[in-house]
GROMACS .gro file of C-alpha atoms in nm:
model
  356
    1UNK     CA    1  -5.161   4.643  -8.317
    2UNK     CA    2  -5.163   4.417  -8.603
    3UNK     CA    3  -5.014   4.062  -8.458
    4UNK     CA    4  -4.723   4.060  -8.658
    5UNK     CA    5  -4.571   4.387  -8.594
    6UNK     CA    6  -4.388   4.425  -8.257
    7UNK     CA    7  -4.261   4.723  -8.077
    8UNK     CA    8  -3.955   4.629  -8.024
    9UNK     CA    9  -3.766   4.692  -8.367
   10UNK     CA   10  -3.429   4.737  -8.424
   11UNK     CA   11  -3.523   4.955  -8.753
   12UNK     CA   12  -3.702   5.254  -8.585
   13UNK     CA   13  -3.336   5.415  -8.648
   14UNK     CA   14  -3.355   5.444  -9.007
   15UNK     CA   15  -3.704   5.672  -8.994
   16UNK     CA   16  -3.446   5.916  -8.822
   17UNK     CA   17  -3.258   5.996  -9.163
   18UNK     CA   18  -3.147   6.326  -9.052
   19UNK     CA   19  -2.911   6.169  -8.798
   20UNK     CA   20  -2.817   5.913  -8.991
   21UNK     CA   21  -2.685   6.148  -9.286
   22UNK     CA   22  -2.488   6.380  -8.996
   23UNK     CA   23  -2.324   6.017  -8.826
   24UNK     CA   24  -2.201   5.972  -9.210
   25UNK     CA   25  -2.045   6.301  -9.248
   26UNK     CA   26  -1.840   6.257  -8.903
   27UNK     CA   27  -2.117   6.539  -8.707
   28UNK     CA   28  -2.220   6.532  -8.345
   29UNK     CA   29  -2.609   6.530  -8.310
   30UNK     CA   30  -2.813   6.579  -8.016
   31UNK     CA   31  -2.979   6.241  -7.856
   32UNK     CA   32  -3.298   6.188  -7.979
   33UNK     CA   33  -3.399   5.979  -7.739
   34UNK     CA   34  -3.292   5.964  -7.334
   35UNK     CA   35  -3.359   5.740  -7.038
   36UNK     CA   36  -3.356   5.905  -6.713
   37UNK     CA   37  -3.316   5.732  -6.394
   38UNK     CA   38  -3.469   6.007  -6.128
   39UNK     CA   39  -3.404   5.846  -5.812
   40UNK     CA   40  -3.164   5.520  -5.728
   41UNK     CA   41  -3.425   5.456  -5.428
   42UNK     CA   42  -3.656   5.170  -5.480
   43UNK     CA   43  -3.977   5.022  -5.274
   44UNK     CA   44  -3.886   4.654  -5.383
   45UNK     CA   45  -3.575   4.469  -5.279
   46UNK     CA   46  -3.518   4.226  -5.606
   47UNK     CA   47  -3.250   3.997  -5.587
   48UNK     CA   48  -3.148   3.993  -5.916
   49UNK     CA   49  -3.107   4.381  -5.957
   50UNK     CA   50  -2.894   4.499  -6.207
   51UNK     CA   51  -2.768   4.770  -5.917
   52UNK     CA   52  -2.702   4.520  -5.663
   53UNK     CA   53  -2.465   4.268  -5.878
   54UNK     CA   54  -2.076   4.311  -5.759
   55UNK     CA   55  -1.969   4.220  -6.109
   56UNK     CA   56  -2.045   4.490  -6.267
   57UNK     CA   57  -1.853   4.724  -6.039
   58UNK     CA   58  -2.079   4.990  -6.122
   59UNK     CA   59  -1.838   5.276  -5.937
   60UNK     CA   60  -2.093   5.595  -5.983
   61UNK     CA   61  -2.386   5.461  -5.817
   62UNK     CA   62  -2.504   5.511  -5.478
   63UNK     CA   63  -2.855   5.404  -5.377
   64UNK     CA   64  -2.968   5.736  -5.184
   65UNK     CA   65  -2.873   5.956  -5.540
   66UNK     CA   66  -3.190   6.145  -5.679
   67UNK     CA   67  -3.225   6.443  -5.960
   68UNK     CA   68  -3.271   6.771  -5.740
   69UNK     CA   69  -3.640   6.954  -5.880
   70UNK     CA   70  -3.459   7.240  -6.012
   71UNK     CA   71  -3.168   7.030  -6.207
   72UNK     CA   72  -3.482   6.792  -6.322
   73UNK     CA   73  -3.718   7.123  -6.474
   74UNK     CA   74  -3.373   7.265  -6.598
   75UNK     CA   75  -3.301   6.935  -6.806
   76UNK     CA   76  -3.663   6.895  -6.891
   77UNK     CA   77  -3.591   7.268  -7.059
   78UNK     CA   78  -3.261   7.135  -7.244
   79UNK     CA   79  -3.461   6.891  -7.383
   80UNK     CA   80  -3.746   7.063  -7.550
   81UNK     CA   81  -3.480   7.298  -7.686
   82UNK     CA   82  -3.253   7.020  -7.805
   83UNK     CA   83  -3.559   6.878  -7.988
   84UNK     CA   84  -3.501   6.598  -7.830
   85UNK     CA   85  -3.814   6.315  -7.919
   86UNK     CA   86  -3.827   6.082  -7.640
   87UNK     CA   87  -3.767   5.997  -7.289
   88UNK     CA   88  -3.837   5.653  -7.117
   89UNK     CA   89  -3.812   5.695  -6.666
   90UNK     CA   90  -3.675   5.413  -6.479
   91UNK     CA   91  -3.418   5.259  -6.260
   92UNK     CA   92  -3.165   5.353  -6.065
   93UNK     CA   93  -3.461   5.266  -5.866
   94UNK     CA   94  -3.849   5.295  -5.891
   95UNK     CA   95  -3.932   5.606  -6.074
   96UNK     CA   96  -4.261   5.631  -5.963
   97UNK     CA   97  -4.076   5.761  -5.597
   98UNK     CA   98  -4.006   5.987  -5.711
   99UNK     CA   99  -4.095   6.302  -5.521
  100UNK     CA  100  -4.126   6.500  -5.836
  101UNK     CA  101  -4.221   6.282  -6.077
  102UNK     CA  102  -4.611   6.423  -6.138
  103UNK     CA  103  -4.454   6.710  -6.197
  104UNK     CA  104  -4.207   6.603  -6.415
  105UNK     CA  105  -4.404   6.400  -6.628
  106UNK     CA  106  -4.647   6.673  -6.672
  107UNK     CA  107  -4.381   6.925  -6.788
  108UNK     CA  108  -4.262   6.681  -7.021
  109UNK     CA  109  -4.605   6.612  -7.185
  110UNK     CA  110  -4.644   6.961  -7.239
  111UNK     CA  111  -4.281   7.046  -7.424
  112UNK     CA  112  -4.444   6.771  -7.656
  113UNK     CA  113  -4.190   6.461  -7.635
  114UNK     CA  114  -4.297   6.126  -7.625
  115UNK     CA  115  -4.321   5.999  -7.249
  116UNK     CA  116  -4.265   5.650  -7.123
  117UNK     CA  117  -4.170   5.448  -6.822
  118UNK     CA  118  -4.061   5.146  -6.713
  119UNK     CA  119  -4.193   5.056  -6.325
  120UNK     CA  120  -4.302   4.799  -6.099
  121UNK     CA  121  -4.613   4.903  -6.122
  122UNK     CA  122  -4.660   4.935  -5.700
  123UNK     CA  123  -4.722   5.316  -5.745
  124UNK     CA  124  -4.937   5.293  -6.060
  125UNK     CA  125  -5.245   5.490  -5.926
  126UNK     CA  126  -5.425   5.828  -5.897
  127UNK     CA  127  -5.238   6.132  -6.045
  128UNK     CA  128  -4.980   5.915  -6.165
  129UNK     CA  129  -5.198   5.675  -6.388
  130UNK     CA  130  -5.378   5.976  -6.507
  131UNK     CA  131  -5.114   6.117  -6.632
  132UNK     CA  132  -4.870   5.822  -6.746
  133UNK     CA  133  -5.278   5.717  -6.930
  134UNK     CA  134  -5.120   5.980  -7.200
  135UNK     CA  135  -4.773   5.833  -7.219
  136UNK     CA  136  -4.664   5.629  -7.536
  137UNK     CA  137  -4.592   5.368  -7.328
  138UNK     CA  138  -4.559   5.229  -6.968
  139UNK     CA  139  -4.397   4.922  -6.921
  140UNK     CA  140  -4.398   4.677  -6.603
  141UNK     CA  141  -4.152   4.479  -6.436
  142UNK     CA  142  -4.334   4.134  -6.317
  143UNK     CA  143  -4.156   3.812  -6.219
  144UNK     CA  144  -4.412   3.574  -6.045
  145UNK     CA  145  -4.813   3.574  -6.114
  146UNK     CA  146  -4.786   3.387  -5.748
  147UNK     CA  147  -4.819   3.610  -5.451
  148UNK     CA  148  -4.555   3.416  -5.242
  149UNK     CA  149  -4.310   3.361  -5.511
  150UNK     CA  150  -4.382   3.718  -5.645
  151UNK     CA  151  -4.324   3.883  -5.289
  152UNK     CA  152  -4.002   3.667  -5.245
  153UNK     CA  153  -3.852   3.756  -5.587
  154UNK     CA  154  -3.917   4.085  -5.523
  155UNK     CA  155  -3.825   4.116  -5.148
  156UNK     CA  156  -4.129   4.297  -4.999
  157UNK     CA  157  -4.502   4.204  -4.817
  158UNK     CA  158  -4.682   3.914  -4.913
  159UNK     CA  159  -5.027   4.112  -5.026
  160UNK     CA  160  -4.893   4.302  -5.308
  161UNK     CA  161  -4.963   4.084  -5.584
  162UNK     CA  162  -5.362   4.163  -5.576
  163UNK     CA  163  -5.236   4.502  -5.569
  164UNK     CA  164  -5.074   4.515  -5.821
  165UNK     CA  165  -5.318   4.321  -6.057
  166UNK     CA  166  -5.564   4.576  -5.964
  167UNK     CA  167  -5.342   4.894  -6.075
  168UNK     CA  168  -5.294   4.699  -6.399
  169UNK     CA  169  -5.654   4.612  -6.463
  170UNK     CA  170  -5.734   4.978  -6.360
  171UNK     CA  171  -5.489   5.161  -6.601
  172UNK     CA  172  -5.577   4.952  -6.889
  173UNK     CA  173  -5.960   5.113  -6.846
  174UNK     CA  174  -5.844   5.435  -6.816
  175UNK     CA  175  -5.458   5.482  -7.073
  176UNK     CA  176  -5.527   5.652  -7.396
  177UNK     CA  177  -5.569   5.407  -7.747
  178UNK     CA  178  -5.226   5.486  -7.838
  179UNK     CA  179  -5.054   5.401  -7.509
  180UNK     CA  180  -4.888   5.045  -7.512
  181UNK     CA  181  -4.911   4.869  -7.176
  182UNK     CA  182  -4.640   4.601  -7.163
  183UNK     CA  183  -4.542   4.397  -6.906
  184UNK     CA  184  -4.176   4.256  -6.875
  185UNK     CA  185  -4.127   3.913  -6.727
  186UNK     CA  186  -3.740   3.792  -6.651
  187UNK     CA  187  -3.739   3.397  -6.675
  188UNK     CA  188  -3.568   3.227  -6.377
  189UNK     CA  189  -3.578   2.882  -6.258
  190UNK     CA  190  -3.854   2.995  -5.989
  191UNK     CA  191  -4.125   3.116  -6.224
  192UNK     CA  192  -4.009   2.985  -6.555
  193UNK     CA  193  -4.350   2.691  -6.511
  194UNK     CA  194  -4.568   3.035  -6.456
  195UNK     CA  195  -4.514   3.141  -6.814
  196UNK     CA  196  -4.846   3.101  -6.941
  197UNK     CA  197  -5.062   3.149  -6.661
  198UNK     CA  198  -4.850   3.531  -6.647
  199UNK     CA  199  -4.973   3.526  -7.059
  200UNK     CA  200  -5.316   3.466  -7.009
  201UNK     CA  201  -5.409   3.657  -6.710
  202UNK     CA  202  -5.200   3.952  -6.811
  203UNK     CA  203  -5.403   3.947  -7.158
  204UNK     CA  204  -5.756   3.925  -6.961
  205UNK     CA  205  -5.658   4.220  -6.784
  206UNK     CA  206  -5.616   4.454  -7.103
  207UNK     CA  207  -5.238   4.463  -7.089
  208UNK     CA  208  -5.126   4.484  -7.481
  209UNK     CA  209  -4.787   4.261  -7.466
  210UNK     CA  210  -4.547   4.059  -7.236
  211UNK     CA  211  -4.204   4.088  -7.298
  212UNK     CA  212  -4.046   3.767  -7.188
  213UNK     CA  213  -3.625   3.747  -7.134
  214UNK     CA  214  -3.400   3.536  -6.945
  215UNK     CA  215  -3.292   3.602  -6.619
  216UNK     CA  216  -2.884   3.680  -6.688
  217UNK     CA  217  -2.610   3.587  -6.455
  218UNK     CA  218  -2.217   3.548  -6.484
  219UNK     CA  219  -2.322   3.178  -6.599
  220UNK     CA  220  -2.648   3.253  -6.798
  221UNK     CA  221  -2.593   2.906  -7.012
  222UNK     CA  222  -2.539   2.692  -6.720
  223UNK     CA  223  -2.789   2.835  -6.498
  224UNK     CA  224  -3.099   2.777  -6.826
  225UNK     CA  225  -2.958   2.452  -6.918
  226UNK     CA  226  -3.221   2.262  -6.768
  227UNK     CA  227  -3.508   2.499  -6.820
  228UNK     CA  228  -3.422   2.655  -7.184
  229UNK     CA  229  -3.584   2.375  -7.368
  230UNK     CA  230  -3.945   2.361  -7.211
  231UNK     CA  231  -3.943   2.713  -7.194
  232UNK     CA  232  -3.898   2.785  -7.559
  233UNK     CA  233  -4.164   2.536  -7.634
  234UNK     CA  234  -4.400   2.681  -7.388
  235UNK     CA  235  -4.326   3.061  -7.574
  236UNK     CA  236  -4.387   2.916  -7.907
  237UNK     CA  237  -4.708   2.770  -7.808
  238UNK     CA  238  -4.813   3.066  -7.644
  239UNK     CA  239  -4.743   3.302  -7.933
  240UNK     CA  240  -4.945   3.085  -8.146
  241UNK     CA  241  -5.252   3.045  -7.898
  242UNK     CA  242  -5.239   3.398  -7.752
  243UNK     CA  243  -5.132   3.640  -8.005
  244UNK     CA  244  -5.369   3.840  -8.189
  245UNK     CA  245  -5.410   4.273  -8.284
  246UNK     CA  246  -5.457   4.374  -7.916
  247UNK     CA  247  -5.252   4.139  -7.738
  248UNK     CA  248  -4.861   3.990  -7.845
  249UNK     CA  249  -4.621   3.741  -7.673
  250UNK     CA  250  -4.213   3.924  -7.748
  251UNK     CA  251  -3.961   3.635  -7.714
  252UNK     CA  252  -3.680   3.746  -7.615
  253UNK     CA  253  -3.581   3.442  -7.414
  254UNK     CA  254  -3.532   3.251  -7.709
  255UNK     CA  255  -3.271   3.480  -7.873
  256UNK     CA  256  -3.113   3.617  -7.586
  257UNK     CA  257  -2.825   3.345  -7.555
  258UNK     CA  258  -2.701   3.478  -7.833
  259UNK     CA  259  -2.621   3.841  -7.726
  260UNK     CA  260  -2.611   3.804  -7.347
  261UNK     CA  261  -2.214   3.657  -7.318
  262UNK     CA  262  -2.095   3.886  -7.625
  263UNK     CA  263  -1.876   4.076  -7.424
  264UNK     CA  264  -1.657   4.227  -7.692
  265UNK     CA  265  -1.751   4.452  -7.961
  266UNK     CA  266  -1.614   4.410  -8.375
  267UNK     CA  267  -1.660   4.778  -8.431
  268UNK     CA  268  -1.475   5.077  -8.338
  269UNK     CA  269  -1.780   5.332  -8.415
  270UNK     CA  270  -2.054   5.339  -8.187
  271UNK     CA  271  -2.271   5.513  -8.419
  272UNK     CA  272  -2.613   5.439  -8.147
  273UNK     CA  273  -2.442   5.708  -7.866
  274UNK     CA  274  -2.568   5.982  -8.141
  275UNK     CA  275  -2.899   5.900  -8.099
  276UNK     CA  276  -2.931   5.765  -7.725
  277UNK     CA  277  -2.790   5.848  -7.382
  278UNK     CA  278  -2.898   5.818  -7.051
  279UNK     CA  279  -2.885   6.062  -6.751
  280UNK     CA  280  -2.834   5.896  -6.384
  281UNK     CA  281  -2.960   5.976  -6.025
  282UNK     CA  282  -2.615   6.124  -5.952
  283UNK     CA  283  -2.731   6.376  -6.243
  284UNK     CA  284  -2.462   6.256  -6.471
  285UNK     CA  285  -2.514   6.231  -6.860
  286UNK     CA  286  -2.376   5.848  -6.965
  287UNK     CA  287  -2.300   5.693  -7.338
  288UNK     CA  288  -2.589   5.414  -7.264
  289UNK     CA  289  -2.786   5.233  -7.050
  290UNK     CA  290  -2.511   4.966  -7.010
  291UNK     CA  291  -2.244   5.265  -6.928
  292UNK     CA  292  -2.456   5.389  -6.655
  293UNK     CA  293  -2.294   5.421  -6.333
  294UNK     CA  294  -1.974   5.378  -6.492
  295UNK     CA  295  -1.669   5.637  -6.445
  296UNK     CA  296  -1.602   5.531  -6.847
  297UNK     CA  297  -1.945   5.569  -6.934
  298UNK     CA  298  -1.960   5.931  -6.789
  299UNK     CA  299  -2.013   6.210  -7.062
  300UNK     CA  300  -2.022   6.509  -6.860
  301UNK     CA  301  -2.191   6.612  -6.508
  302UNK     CA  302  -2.462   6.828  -6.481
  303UNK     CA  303  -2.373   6.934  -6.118
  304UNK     CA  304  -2.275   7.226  -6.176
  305UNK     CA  305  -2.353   7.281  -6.576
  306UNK     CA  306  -2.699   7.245  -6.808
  307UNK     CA  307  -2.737   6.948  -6.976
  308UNK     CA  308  -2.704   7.161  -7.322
  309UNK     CA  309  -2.404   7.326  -7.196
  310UNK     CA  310  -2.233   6.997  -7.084
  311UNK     CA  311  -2.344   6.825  -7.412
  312UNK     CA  312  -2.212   7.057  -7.673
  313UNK     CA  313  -1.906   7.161  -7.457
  314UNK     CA  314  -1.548   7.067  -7.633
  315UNK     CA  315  -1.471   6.846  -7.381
  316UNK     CA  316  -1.771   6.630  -7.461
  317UNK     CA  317  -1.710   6.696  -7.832
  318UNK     CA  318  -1.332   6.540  -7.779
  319UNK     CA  319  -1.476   6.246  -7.574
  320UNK     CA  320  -1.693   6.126  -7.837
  321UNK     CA  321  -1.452   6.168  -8.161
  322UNK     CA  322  -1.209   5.931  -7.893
  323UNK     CA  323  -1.484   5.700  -7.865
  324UNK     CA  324  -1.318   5.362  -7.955
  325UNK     CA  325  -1.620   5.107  -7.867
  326UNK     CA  326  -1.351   4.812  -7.898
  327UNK     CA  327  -1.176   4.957  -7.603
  328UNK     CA  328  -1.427   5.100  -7.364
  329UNK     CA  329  -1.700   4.892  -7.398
  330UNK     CA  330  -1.605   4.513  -7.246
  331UNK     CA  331  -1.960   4.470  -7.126
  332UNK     CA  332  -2.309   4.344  -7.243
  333UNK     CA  333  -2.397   4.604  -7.467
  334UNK     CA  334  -2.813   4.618  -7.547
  335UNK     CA  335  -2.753   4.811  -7.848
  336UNK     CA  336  -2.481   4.584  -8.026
  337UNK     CA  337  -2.747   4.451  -8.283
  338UNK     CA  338  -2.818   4.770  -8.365
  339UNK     CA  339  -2.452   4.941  -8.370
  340UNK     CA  340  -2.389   4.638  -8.583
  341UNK     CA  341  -2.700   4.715  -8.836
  342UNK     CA  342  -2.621   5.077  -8.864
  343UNK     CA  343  -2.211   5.034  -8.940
  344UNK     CA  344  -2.330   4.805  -9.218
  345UNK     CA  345  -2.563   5.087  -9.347
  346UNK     CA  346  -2.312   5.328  -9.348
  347UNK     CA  347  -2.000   5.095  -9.450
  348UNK     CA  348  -2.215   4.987  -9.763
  349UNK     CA  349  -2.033   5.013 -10.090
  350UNK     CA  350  -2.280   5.269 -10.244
  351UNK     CA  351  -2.107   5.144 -10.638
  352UNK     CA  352  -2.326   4.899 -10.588
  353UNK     CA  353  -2.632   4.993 -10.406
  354UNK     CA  354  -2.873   4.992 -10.741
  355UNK     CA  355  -2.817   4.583 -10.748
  356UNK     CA  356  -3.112   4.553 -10.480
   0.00000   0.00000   0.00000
């Protein structure tokens, strides 16, 4: 990894020409890419959880939900027919419960498409290293480097943290050259002074990046106020000291002010529901990760219908040429910078698009 390139890019989209050119002419495409969420059950008990908040009002979900073996193999199928490229597992709970999930990462290595999860990294051993060691990328959820704090964020035993360290130090031995092993670190007022002892210890132990954001809340400015400052000071300096071609510091902390309370979307077209969706524990096919578990969000159901079937049905077809993203979509939205970026592509005035 060359230390100025990052992973996280909002231009990936425009190596996908193809769908690009069909968004333009008004045409439905199949996702490229899709996050499933397998099972709503988790082993930790965060506080924080995204699932947990009553704000959201997240009417779909129910905790006990999980993808039935043969719906899971049957969408796995869909996929690999679909040419679909990509598919990231995560929450809804902790993927890596699972009961299926060797199996289903295996079968989904073998149709060819990229594999990739995001976990807490409890489970990250045997079988499932092994084979997550050929994934693209595997991405852990960390928010303490102190065993107390970390159990306490994190609601569970206070002996996990060696644990853990362990399974990351382990898989970084063992994961192929061209998996990236990230770890994601939320920035609270508990752990935001553990910054760059999480940095440096995560580096020593072969992990390849650490993605650091804020912790978000219904008053995200208010709650930072008194930490934002130090802890943009403390990123800088640790993206100077630390970075280098194996190992990067992402700031995301710094930037996410900006996006987090942008409730309200400028566009109609939500050109990045061609390329994405997400399928839920309740095996329902949503617009997004942000429309998960949402009755609005809900594309079709898979219940009692493939996921091709439900996806190129005319119902599904009328729900997305209805799509008006300034109406449905009054939430955070993680693709706005994106849907943003794209409408300008495709809005450009091409009289002029010599004058470069």
């Amino acid at each position: 990894m060359n230390k100025n390139v990052t992973p996280y890019s909002n231009l990936k989209i425009f190596h996908h020409q193809d769908t690009l050119n069909k968004i333009e002419k008004g045409q439905r495409c199949n996702p490229l890419y899709i996050r499933i969420k397998p099972t709503n059950i988790c082993n930790h008990n965060c506080y924080y959880c995204h699932y947990k908040n009553p704000y959201l009002k997240l009417d779909e979900y129910q905790k006990d939900d999980y993808i039935p073996h043969d719906k899971m193999m049957e969408i796995i199928d869909d996929m690999e027919k679909m040419k679909v490229k990509a598919v990231t597992f995560s929450g809804g709970g902790e993927p890596l419960v699972y009961p299926y999930i060797e199996e289903t990462m295996e079968r989904v290595l073998q149709t060819g498409i990229d594999l990739s999860i995001i976990t807490n990294g409890s489970l990250l051993t045997g079988k499932k290293a092994q084979i997550l060691a050929k994934a693209k990328w595997v991405r852990i959820s960390i928010d303490s480097i102190n065993p107390e704090n970390y159990a306490k964020i994190r609601g569970i035993s206070g002996n996990s943290m060696e644990k853990l360290l362990k399974n990351i130090e382990e898989f970084a031995k063992i994961k192929s050259k061209d998996c990236e092993l990230g770890v994601n670190f939320v920035i609270g007022k508990e752990n935001y002074k553990e910054i760059a002892n999480v940095a440096a210890t995560m580096k020593g132990l072969g992990v390849n990046h650490v993605k650091f954001a804020a912790l978000f809340s219904n008053m995200t400015e208010e709650y930072h106020k008194d930490i934002k400052e130090e802890t943009i000071l403390t990123l800088n300096r640790l993206s100077v000291d630390l970075n280098s071609d194996t190992f990067k510091i992402i700031d995301l902390y710094s930037s996410d002010f900006d996006n987090y309370e942008v409730f309200k979307r400028t566009y109609s077209r939500c050109p990045i529901k061609e390329f994405v969706c997400v399928i839920g524990a309740n095996s329902k096919v949503y617009f997004c990760h942000d429309k998960a578990y949402l009755k609005d969000g809900c594309v079709c159901d898979l219940k009692h219908q493939s996921f091709q079937e439900g996806w190129n049905s005319e119902a599904v077809t009328h729900k997305f040429k209805e799509f008006d993203a300034k109406k449905i979509c009054g939430q955070h939205c993680v693709y706005d910078s994106r849907n943003v970026l794209i409408n300008s592509y495709l809005d450009m005035d091409m009289n002029h698009v010599n004058f470069i």
